[in-house]
Tab-separated table of C-alpha atoms in Angstrom:
chain	number	residue	atom	x	y	z
Z	1	MET	CA	-105.902	-35.498	69.097
Z	2	SER	CA	-108.756	-33.263	67.994
Z	3	VAL	CA	-110.584	-33.792	64.741
Z	4	SER	CA	-109.238	-30.461	63.591
Z	5	LEU	CA	-105.647	-31.493	64.236
Z	6	MET	CA	-106.218	-34.886	62.628
Z	7	CYS	CA	-107.595	-33.217	59.489
Z	8	LYS	CA	-104.662	-30.851	59.371
Z	9	SER	CA	-102.279	-33.781	59.787
Z	10	VAL	CA	-103.941	-35.774	56.981
Z	11	LEU	CA	-104.087	-32.761	54.678
Z	12	GLY	CA	-100.460	-32.041	55.400
Z	13	SER	CA	-99.472	-35.593	54.542
Z	14	ARG	CA	-101.527	-35.457	51.322
Z	15	ARG	CA	-99.828	-32.197	50.340
Z	16	ALA	CA	-96.477	-33.884	50.940
Z	17	VAL	CA	-97.462	-36.806	48.734
Z	18	HIS	CA	-98.771	-34.520	46.034
Z	19	ALA	CA	-95.695	-32.352	46.216
Z	20	PHE	CA	-93.488	-35.411	45.908
Z	21	GLN	CA	-95.453	-36.624	42.902
Z	22	ARG	CA	-95.193	-33.260	41.207
Z	23	ARG	CA	-91.444	-33.168	41.710
Z	24	PHE	CA	-91.161	-36.727	40.345
Z	25	ILE	CA	-93.030	-35.834	37.166
Z	26	ILE	CA	-91.006	-32.686	36.651
Z	27	ASP	CA	-87.770	-34.610	37.170
Z	28	MET	CA	-88.750	-37.020	34.361
Z	29	SER	CA	-87.083	-34.767	31.811
Z	30	TYR	CA	-86.651	-36.559	28.480
Z	31	SER	CA	-83.338	-34.772	27.934
Z	32	ASN	CA	-81.937	-36.654	30.957
Z	33	HIS	CA	-83.631	-40.000	30.428
Z	34	PHE	CA	-83.445	-40.361	26.641
Z	35	MET	CA	-80.088	-38.752	25.913
Z	36	ASP	CA	-77.180	-38.742	28.338
Z	37	TYR	CA	-73.661	-38.079	27.085
Z	38	LYS	CA	-72.074	-39.277	30.337
Z	39	ARG	CA	-73.768	-42.681	30.453
Z	40	SER	CA	-74.126	-43.542	26.765
Z	41	SER	CA	-72.014	-43.955	23.646
Z	42	ILE	CA	-73.158	-40.652	22.156
Z	43	PRO	CA	-70.223	-38.254	21.784
Z	44	SER	CA	-70.513	-34.522	22.372
Z	45	SER	CA	-69.362	-33.609	18.850
Z	46	MET	CA	-69.707	-35.010	15.351
Z	47	LYS	CA	-68.689	-34.507	11.732
Z	48	LYS	CA	-71.232	-32.882	9.437
Z	49	MET	CA	-71.046	-31.673	5.842
Z	50	MET	CA	-72.050	-28.033	5.416
Z	51	VAL	CA	-72.463	-25.880	2.326
Z	52	MET	CA	-70.084	-22.965	2.925
Z	53	LYS	CA	-70.213	-21.484	-0.582
Z	54	LEU	CA	-72.872	-21.726	-3.288
Z	55	SER	CA	-71.405	-23.644	-6.200
Z	56	PRO	CA	-72.247	-26.598	-8.486
Z	57	ASN	CA	-68.706	-27.808	-7.725
Z	58	PHE	CA	-69.457	-29.941	-4.676
Z	59	ARG	CA	-65.858	-30.070	-3.483
Z	60	GLN	CA	-65.637	-26.285	-3.513
Z	61	ALA	CA	-69.076	-25.726	-1.994
Z	62	VAL	CA	-69.049	-28.230	0.867
Z	63	SER	CA	-66.705	-28.832	3.786
Z	64	VAL	CA	-66.716	-31.299	6.677
Z	65	GLU	CA	-67.240	-29.413	9.934
Z	66	THR	CA	-67.019	-30.510	13.578
Z	67	LEU	CA	-70.243	-29.533	15.358
Z	68	PRO	CA	-72.063	-30.408	18.600
Z	69	VAL	CA	-74.312	-33.453	18.504
Z	70	PRO	CA	-77.828	-31.955	18.758
Z	71	THR	CA	-80.445	-32.847	21.358
Z	72	PRO	CA	-83.819	-34.028	20.010
Z	73	SER	CA	-86.919	-32.035	20.800
Z	74	ASP	CA	-90.121	-33.649	22.068
Z	75	THR	CA	-91.100	-35.054	18.642
Z	76	GLU	CA	-87.663	-35.739	17.194
Z	77	LEU	CA	-85.289	-38.681	16.840
Z	78	LEU	CA	-81.514	-38.503	16.877
Z	79	ILE	CA	-80.232	-40.955	14.281
Z	80	ARG	CA	-76.700	-42.324	14.224
Z	81	ASN	CA	-76.312	-42.699	10.471
Z	82	ARG	CA	-75.118	-46.032	9.120
Z	83	TYR	CA	-75.724	-45.390	5.405
Z	84	ILE	CA	-76.430	-42.239	3.387
Z	85	GLY	CA	-77.629	-41.960	-0.206
Z	86	ILE	CA	-76.027	-39.949	-3.000
Z	87	ASN	CA	-78.237	-38.107	-5.497
Z	88	ALA	CA	-77.461	-36.143	-8.654
Z	89	SER	CA	-79.454	-33.300	-7.099
Z	90	ASP	CA	-76.941	-32.943	-4.237
Z	91	ILE	CA	-75.041	-30.614	-6.562
Z	92	ASN	CA	-78.149	-28.554	-7.284
Z	93	TYR	CA	-78.703	-28.207	-3.557
Z	94	SER	CA	-75.121	-27.093	-2.882
Z	95	ALA	CA	-75.534	-24.519	-5.657
Z	96	GLY	CA	-78.628	-23.088	-3.931
Z	97	ARG	CA	-80.948	-23.895	-6.837
Z	98	TYR	CA	-83.738	-25.500	-4.817
Z	99	ASP	CA	-84.296	-23.105	-1.932
Z	100	PRO	CA	-83.023	-19.540	-2.422
Z	101	SER	CA	-84.122	-18.666	1.122
Z	102	LEU	CA	-81.376	-20.814	2.686
Z	103	THR	CA	-78.553	-18.823	4.244
Z	104	LEU	CA	-74.968	-20.016	4.447
Z	105	PRO	CA	-73.820	-22.232	5.981
Z	106	PHE	CA	-76.489	-24.934	5.644
Z	107	PRO	CA	-76.452	-28.759	5.801
Z	108	VAL	CA	-76.582	-31.021	2.765
Z	109	GLY	CA	-77.732	-34.586	2.010
Z	110	PHE	CA	-81.287	-35.899	1.722
Z	111	GLU	CA	-81.558	-39.485	2.893
Z	112	GLY	CA	-80.147	-41.850	5.456
Z	113	VAL	CA	-80.486	-45.157	7.296
Z	114	GLY	CA	-79.414	-45.573	10.882
Z	115	GLU	CA	-80.127	-46.280	14.526
Z	116	VAL	CA	-82.225	-44.268	16.971
Z	117	VAL	CA	-79.811	-43.286	19.747
Z	118	ALA	CA	-81.871	-40.539	21.422
Z	119	LEU	CA	-85.454	-39.297	21.196
Z	120	GLY	CA	-87.973	-36.905	22.636
Z	121	LEU	CA	-90.669	-37.945	25.076
Z	122	SER	CA	-93.547	-37.844	22.569
Z	123	ALA	CA	-91.413	-39.583	19.943
Z	124	SER	CA	-90.883	-42.458	22.397
Z	125	SER	CA	-94.531	-43.478	21.937
Z	126	ARG	CA	-93.651	-44.659	18.406
Z	127	PHE	CA	-89.942	-45.487	18.521
Z	128	ALA	CA	-87.419	-46.822	21.026
Z	129	LEU	CA	-83.673	-46.599	21.446
Z	130	GLY	CA	-81.973	-49.045	19.111
Z	131	ASP	CA	-84.698	-48.977	16.443
Z	132	MET	CA	-83.503	-48.894	12.841
Z	133	VAL	CA	-85.060	-46.320	10.531
Z	134	ALA	CA	-84.779	-44.789	7.083
Z	135	TYR	CA	-85.604	-41.145	6.498
Z	136	LEU	CA	-85.851	-38.377	3.903
Z	137	ASN	CA	-84.654	-35.189	5.575
Z	138	ALA	CA	-82.205	-32.370	4.870
Z	139	GLY	CA	-78.845	-32.718	6.614
Z	140	ALA	CA	-78.253	-36.436	6.070
Z	141	PHE	CA	-74.543	-36.018	5.294
Z	142	ALA	CA	-73.537	-36.215	8.948
Z	143	GLU	CA	-72.617	-38.763	11.587
Z	144	TYR	CA	-75.829	-37.880	13.452
Z	145	THR	CA	-79.040	-36.330	12.093
Z	146	LEU	CA	-82.148	-34.991	13.827
Z	147	VAL	CA	-85.314	-36.294	12.176
Z	148	SER	CA	-88.960	-35.530	12.905
Z	149	VAL	CA	-90.783	-38.674	13.987
Z	150	GLN	CA	-93.223	-38.220	11.076
Z	151	LYS	CA	-90.376	-38.580	8.580
Z	152	ALA	CA	-88.908	-41.776	10.024
Z	153	ILE	CA	-89.640	-45.106	8.324
Z	154	PRO	CA	-89.133	-48.165	10.575
Z	155	LEU	CA	-86.825	-50.913	9.292
Z	156	LYS	CA	-86.214	-54.447	10.482
Z	157	GLU	CA	-82.481	-54.015	9.952
Z	158	PRO	CA	-80.139	-51.269	8.694
Z	159	GLN	CA	-80.312	-52.206	5.018
Z	160	PRO	CA	-78.822	-49.766	2.460
Z	161	GLU	CA	-81.419	-50.919	-0.079
Z	162	ALA	CA	-83.917	-48.686	1.714
Z	163	LEU	CA	-81.973	-45.689	0.406
Z	164	ALA	CA	-82.708	-46.794	-3.142
Z	165	VAL	CA	-86.432	-46.706	-2.400
Z	166	ILE	CA	-87.134	-43.468	-0.552
Z	167	VAL	CA	-86.127	-41.079	-3.370
Z	168	SER	CA	-85.214	-43.023	-6.508
Z	169	GLY	CA	-87.883	-45.712	-6.240
Z	170	ALA	CA	-90.612	-43.280	-5.266
Z	171	THR	CA	-89.670	-40.944	-8.117
Z	172	ALA	CA	-89.909	-43.706	-10.725
Z	173	SER	CA	-93.150	-45.153	-9.402
Z	174	ILE	CA	-95.067	-41.908	-8.965
Z	175	ALA	CA	-93.799	-40.311	-12.183
Z	176	LEU	CA	-94.715	-43.289	-14.366
Z	177	LYS	CA	-98.091	-43.701	-12.687
Z	178	CYS	CA	-99.282	-40.109	-12.320
Z	179	LEU	CA	-97.628	-38.426	-15.305
Z	180	GLY	CA	-96.613	-41.266	-17.598
Z	181	GLU	CA	-100.009	-42.960	-17.341
Z	182	ILE	CA	-98.320	-46.079	-18.724
Z	183	LYS	CA	-100.525	-48.797	-20.156
Z	184	GLN	CA	-99.982	-52.419	-21.055
Z	185	GLY	CA	-98.517	-52.836	-24.523
Z	186	GLU	CA	-96.890	-49.400	-24.691
Z	187	THR	CA	-93.217	-48.764	-25.414
Z	188	VAL	CA	-91.221	-47.004	-22.684
Z	189	LEU	CA	-87.734	-45.541	-23.124
Z	190	VAL	CA	-85.675	-45.058	-19.933
Z	191	THR	CA	-82.498	-42.977	-20.173
Z	192	ALA	CA	-79.643	-43.673	-17.727
Z	193	ALA	CA	-81.527	-46.901	-17.127
Z	194	ALA	CA	-78.878	-48.569	-14.953
Z	195	GLY	CA	-78.713	-45.664	-12.509
Z	196	GLY	CA	-80.356	-45.181	-9.142
Z	197	THR	CA	-83.791	-44.186	-10.440
Z	198	GLY	CA	-83.554	-45.703	-13.922
Z	199	GLN	CA	-83.372	-49.245	-12.498
Z	200	PHE	CA	-86.797	-48.741	-10.903
Z	201	ALA	CA	-88.341	-47.162	-14.003
Z	202	VAL	CA	-87.313	-50.218	-16.025
Z	203	GLN	CA	-88.855	-52.629	-13.529
Z	204	PHE	CA	-92.098	-50.708	-12.966
Z	205	ALA	CA	-92.640	-50.271	-16.703
Z	206	LYS	CA	-92.055	-53.972	-17.276
Z	207	MET	CA	-94.485	-54.866	-14.461
Z	208	ALA	CA	-97.091	-52.725	-16.225
Z	209	GLY	CA	-96.761	-54.902	-19.324
Z	210	CYS	CA	-94.728	-52.436	-21.390
Z	211	HIS	CA	-91.906	-53.014	-23.862
Z	212	VAL	CA	-88.886	-51.354	-22.210
Z	213	ILE	CA	-85.870	-49.752	-23.863
Z	214	GLY	CA	-82.982	-48.661	-21.643
Z	215	THR	CA	-79.903	-46.602	-22.447
Z	216	CYS	CA	-76.561	-47.299	-20.752
Z	217	SER	CA	-72.811	-46.832	-21.254
Z	218	THR	CA	-71.169	-50.255	-20.752
Z	219	ARG	CA	-71.667	-53.902	-21.632
Z	220	GLU	CA	-71.873	-54.755	-17.934
Z	221	LYS	CA	-74.742	-52.306	-17.490
Z	222	ALA	CA	-76.504	-53.739	-20.553
Z	223	GLU	CA	-76.342	-57.204	-18.984
Z	224	PHE	CA	-77.652	-55.787	-15.709
Z	225	LEU	CA	-80.594	-54.206	-17.540
Z	226	LYS	CA	-81.441	-57.523	-19.182
Z	227	SER	CA	-81.458	-59.152	-15.752
Z	228	ILE	CA	-84.128	-56.741	-14.466
Z	229	GLY	CA	-86.413	-57.117	-17.482
Z	230	CYS	CA	-85.240	-54.530	-20.007
Z	231	ASP	CA	-86.266	-55.742	-23.470
Z	232	ARG	CA	-83.767	-53.653	-25.445
Z	233	PRO	CA	-80.699	-52.273	-23.671
Z	234	ILE	CA	-78.835	-49.791	-25.882
Z	235	ASN	CA	-75.183	-49.193	-25.059
Z	236	TYR	CA	-74.758	-45.753	-26.624
Z	237	LYS	CA	-70.968	-46.110	-26.500
Z	238	GLU	CA	-71.193	-48.975	-29.001
Z	239	GLU	CA	-74.480	-48.221	-30.823
Z	240	ASP	CA	-75.777	-45.020	-32.346
Z	241	LEU	CA	-78.808	-44.264	-30.188
Z	242	ALA	CA	-80.593	-42.090	-32.773
Z	243	ALA	CA	-80.091	-44.602	-35.587
Z	244	THR	CA	-81.158	-47.527	-33.405
Z	245	LEU	CA	-84.392	-45.844	-32.328
Z	246	ARG	CA	-85.168	-44.765	-35.882
Z	247	ARG	CA	-84.552	-48.253	-37.271
Z	248	GLU	CA	-86.151	-50.408	-34.549
Z	249	TYR	CA	-88.953	-48.083	-33.389
Z	250	PRO	CA	-90.079	-46.183	-36.500
Z	251	LYS	CA	-93.451	-45.288	-34.925
Z	252	GLY	CA	-91.736	-43.770	-31.913
Z	253	VAL	CA	-92.051	-44.504	-28.197
Z	254	ASP	CA	-95.094	-43.869	-26.061
Z	255	VAL	CA	-93.347	-42.759	-22.850
Z	256	VAL	CA	-89.838	-41.476	-22.191
Z	257	TYR	CA	-88.472	-41.428	-18.636
Z	258	GLU	CA	-85.725	-38.832	-19.132
Z	259	SER	CA	-83.034	-37.735	-16.679
Z	260	ILE	CA	-80.059	-36.656	-18.815
Z	261	GLY	CA	-81.128	-33.528	-20.696
Z	262	GLY	CA	-79.334	-31.715	-23.531
Z	263	SER	CA	-78.989	-33.671	-26.762
Z	264	VAL	CA	-80.634	-36.758	-25.218
Z	265	PHE	CA	-83.712	-34.685	-24.393
Z	266	ASP	CA	-83.826	-33.441	-28.018
Z	267	LEU	CA	-83.588	-37.014	-29.277
Z	268	ALA	CA	-86.383	-38.079	-26.927
Z	269	VAL	CA	-88.709	-35.342	-28.204
Z	270	LYS	CA	-87.962	-36.315	-31.787
Z	271	ASN	CA	-88.771	-39.991	-31.118
Z	272	LEU	CA	-92.080	-39.550	-29.311
Z	273	ALA	CA	-94.997	-41.488	-30.749
Z	274	GLN	CA	-98.434	-40.024	-31.383
Z	275	HIS	CA	-99.870	-39.021	-27.981
Z	276	GLY	CA	-96.418	-39.668	-26.497
Z	277	ARG	CA	-95.455	-38.404	-23.044
Z	278	LEU	CA	-91.945	-37.251	-22.151
Z	279	LEU	CA	-91.303	-37.179	-18.394
Z	280	VAL	CA	-88.518	-34.845	-17.269
Z	281	VAL	CA	-87.218	-36.225	-13.966
Z	282	GLY	CA	-83.844	-34.499	-14.224
Z	283	PHE	CA	-81.136	-33.214	-16.567
Z	284	ILE	CA	-77.899	-34.393	-14.982
Z	285	SER	CA	-75.764	-33.437	-17.997
Z	286	GLY	CA	-76.132	-29.776	-17.039
Z	287	TYR	CA	-75.960	-29.865	-13.242
Z	288	GLN	CA	-72.228	-29.183	-13.034
Z	289	SER	CA	-72.467	-26.058	-15.195
Z	290	GLU	CA	-73.024	-22.574	-13.809
Z	291	SER	CA	-76.558	-22.401	-15.230
Z	292	GLY	CA	-77.413	-25.987	-14.310
Z	293	LEU	CA	-78.654	-26.580	-17.867
Z	294	GLN	CA	-77.514	-27.900	-21.220
Z	295	PRO	CA	-78.924	-26.201	-24.337
Z	296	VAL	CA	-81.825	-27.886	-26.135
Z	297	SER	CA	-83.528	-27.224	-29.472
Z	298	GLY	CA	-86.315	-25.239	-27.863
Z	299	ALA	CA	-87.487	-23.473	-31.010
Z	300	THR	CA	-88.621	-26.726	-32.652
Z	301	ILE	CA	-90.321	-28.275	-29.615
Z	302	PRO	CA	-93.805	-26.710	-30.109
Z	303	ALA	CA	-94.021	-27.956	-33.689
Z	304	LYS	CA	-92.858	-31.464	-32.788
Z	305	LEU	CA	-95.375	-31.751	-29.970
Z	306	LEU	CA	-98.203	-30.378	-32.105
Z	307	GLN	CA	-97.501	-32.780	-34.956
Z	308	LYS	CA	-97.906	-35.754	-32.605
Z	309	SER	CA	-100.344	-34.407	-29.999
Z	310	ALA	CA	-97.530	-35.228	-27.595
Z	311	SER	CA	-96.627	-33.661	-24.258
Z	312	ILE	CA	-93.689	-32.902	-21.976
Z	313	ARG	CA	-94.323	-33.255	-18.255
Z	314	GLY	CA	-91.976	-32.261	-15.442
Z	315	PHE	CA	-91.707	-34.241	-12.216
Z	316	PHE	CA	-90.414	-32.952	-8.851
Z	317	LEU	CA	-90.960	-35.348	-5.947
Z	318	PRO	CA	-91.869	-32.711	-3.277
Z	319	HIS	CA	-94.923	-31.803	-5.375
Z	320	PHE	CA	-96.339	-35.332	-4.961
Z	321	LEU	CA	-96.132	-35.848	-1.210
Z	322	SER	CA	-99.754	-37.012	-1.052
Z	323	GLU	CA	-98.630	-40.121	-2.965
Z	324	TYR	CA	-95.294	-40.541	-1.214
Z	325	SER	CA	-95.959	-42.470	1.999
Z	326	ASP	CA	-98.108	-45.215	0.484
Z	327	CYS	CA	-95.731	-45.536	-2.451
Z	328	VAL	CA	-92.613	-46.031	-0.291
Z	329	GLN	CA	-94.380	-48.557	1.936
Z	330	LYS	CA	-95.507	-50.547	-1.104
Z	331	ILE	CA	-92.034	-50.604	-2.708
Z	332	MET	CA	-90.382	-51.666	0.552
Z	333	GLN	CA	-92.829	-54.542	0.857
Z	334	MET	CA	-92.054	-55.542	-2.727
Z	335	GLN	CA	-88.329	-55.426	-1.986
Z	336	GLU	CA	-88.729	-57.605	1.124
Z	337	LYS	CA	-90.676	-60.171	-0.911
Z	338	GLY	CA	-88.074	-60.185	-3.672
Z	339	GLU	CA	-90.511	-58.764	-6.206
Z	340	ILE	CA	-88.243	-55.867	-7.113
Z	341	LEU	CA	-84.479	-55.407	-7.152
Z	342	CYS	CA	-82.938	-52.422	-5.346
Z	343	ALA	CA	-79.366	-52.468	-6.653
Z	344	ILE	CA	-76.867	-50.414	-4.671
Z	345	ASP	CA	-73.329	-49.358	-5.551
Z	346	ASP	CA	-70.902	-48.572	-2.743
Z	347	GLY	CA	-67.838	-48.215	-4.972
Z	348	GLN	CA	-66.628	-51.743	-4.281
Z	349	THR	CA	-64.879	-51.910	-7.665
Z	350	GLU	CA	-62.960	-48.662	-7.194
Z	351	LYS	CA	-59.170	-48.761	-6.708
Z	352	GLU	CA	-59.487	-46.587	-3.616
Z	353	GLY	CA	-62.034	-49.004	-2.161
Z	354	ARG	CA	-65.600	-48.728	-0.945
Z	355	PHE	CA	-67.200	-45.439	0.030
Z	356	VAL	CA	-66.717	-45.546	3.803
Z	357	GLY	CA	-66.749	-42.531	6.118
Z	358	LEU	CA	-68.211	-39.081	5.616
Z	359	ASP	CA	-65.168	-37.834	3.678
Z	360	SER	CA	-65.856	-40.396	0.935
Z	361	VAL	CA	-69.017	-38.505	-0.082
Z	362	TYR	CA	-66.795	-36.400	-2.354
Z	363	ARG	CA	-65.510	-39.509	-4.124
Z	364	ALA	CA	-69.009	-40.970	-4.377
Z	365	ILE	CA	-70.372	-37.869	-6.107
Z	366	ASP	CA	-67.452	-37.787	-8.557
Z	367	TYR	CA	-68.025	-41.497	-9.225
Z	368	MET	CA	-71.697	-40.951	-10.024
Z	369	TYR	CA	-71.046	-37.994	-12.320
Z	370	ALA	CA	-68.425	-40.035	-14.174
Z	371	GLY	CA	-71.250	-42.447	-15.008
Z	372	LYS	CA	-69.600	-45.389	-13.261
Z	373	ASN	CA	-72.437	-46.407	-10.957
Z	374	GLN	CA	-74.751	-49.334	-11.462
Z	375	GLY	CA	-77.710	-48.770	-9.145
Z	376	LYS	CA	-78.048	-46.405	-6.200
Z	377	VAL	CA	-74.784	-44.873	-4.902
Z	378	VAL	CA	-74.433	-45.379	-1.139
Z	379	VAL	CA	-71.854	-44.308	1.446
Z	380	GLU	CA	-71.374	-46.228	4.712
Z	381	VAL	CA	-70.839	-43.578	7.390
Z	382	ASN	CA	-70.370	-45.655	10.526
Z	383	PRO	CA	-69.311	-49.210	9.597
Z	384	ASP	CA	-68.674	-50.157	13.230
Z	385	VAL	CA	-72.253	-49.497	14.388
C-alpha cells in the first residue's frame, strides 16, 4: 500500500473515531439521563396550587390543578416535595399585593423540603439524585417544584424544622440584628411570640442578653414561651396587655418585634422607651381584609416618636438578601447542635388530623389565622416518600 493510501486510511479511521465521539457527546442529553418518565418513579402529571383569582380569601383565590411535571433546565433541580411551609403572607401573595406584574394564573407557596428526583447537567456538579434539600422559591405548594441550584440548601435528612428556619428564623435574626440593634440588658417585646417567627425572636433576643416579653393567647403557649427563655409571657386572653405593660414596664420597652398590627401596633408605639425601636415584620390582623390593613392611630404617631426620640422600622426579607445565606446556614448549624428550638406544628391536635396532602393547605392556613398554631405550620405533601 502506498504512503498516500495509508495516510488516507489512517485519516479516515481518525475521522470515524472523532465522528463517533461527537455523536456520543451529543447523545449524552441530560433530559434523557437525569429525568426519564419511563424508567423512574416520576409521574407525567402532578397536583399544583394555582392562584386563579386575586383575593385575600385563600380558598376563593387558589385551586388545586393537575399539570405536567416540568423538566429541569441545565441549572435546575426538580424537587419532589416532602414538606411545605405555611406563612401568613401566603394570603397577601394570593391577593396580588407583593408583585402586581404577575398574571393569572400563577403558583403560590414559598418554601419546601424534599428530594432531588431530576436535575440539569450543570446542576449535577453540586447535587445528585436522592439528595435532600430545603429551598425558598415561588411555587412550593405543589407535589413537584423546579428550583434553581443557587436556591437549594442541602440537608442531611428531610427534616421539617428546616422550613422554620428559611423564612421565619431568618426574618427574626436579621430584623433584630440589622434594625433592632438589640443590646445586652435591653427589654424586648415580641408579639405573637409563640408563632412561627415569634419563637425565634424570643430565643435570639434572650441569647443577646435581653429581658424578653412575649404575647400569646393560651396557657399552653405561655408555658411553651417559658421553655424557650421568655422572661414574661403575657396571655392577653387572661391579662390586660396594656395594663400589664404599664404596671410592670413603666419606662417602656427598648425594642418591639411586631407582627399583628392594628390596636397592638398602637399599644406598641405607646409603650416604646426613650430611643425605642419598633420593628414592623407584619400585620396579620389585616391580611384577610380587602385593604390588607387594620386602622391605626396614625395622627398621634409623629408626636409619640418625637417625645421619645423613638423610631419605627419596616422589615421585608427580600430587601436583606445580602445577609440571608450566611444567616440561614448559621441558624441551621445552631438547630443541629441543639442550641435553638425550631418548633413545628403540623395540626396533630386537630380533630381532622394532621395536615397531610396538598389539599390540607387550606386547613393549615385557616388553622394559623385562627391563632391555633404553636410554632411553624407545616404540611406533609408526600408522606410515602
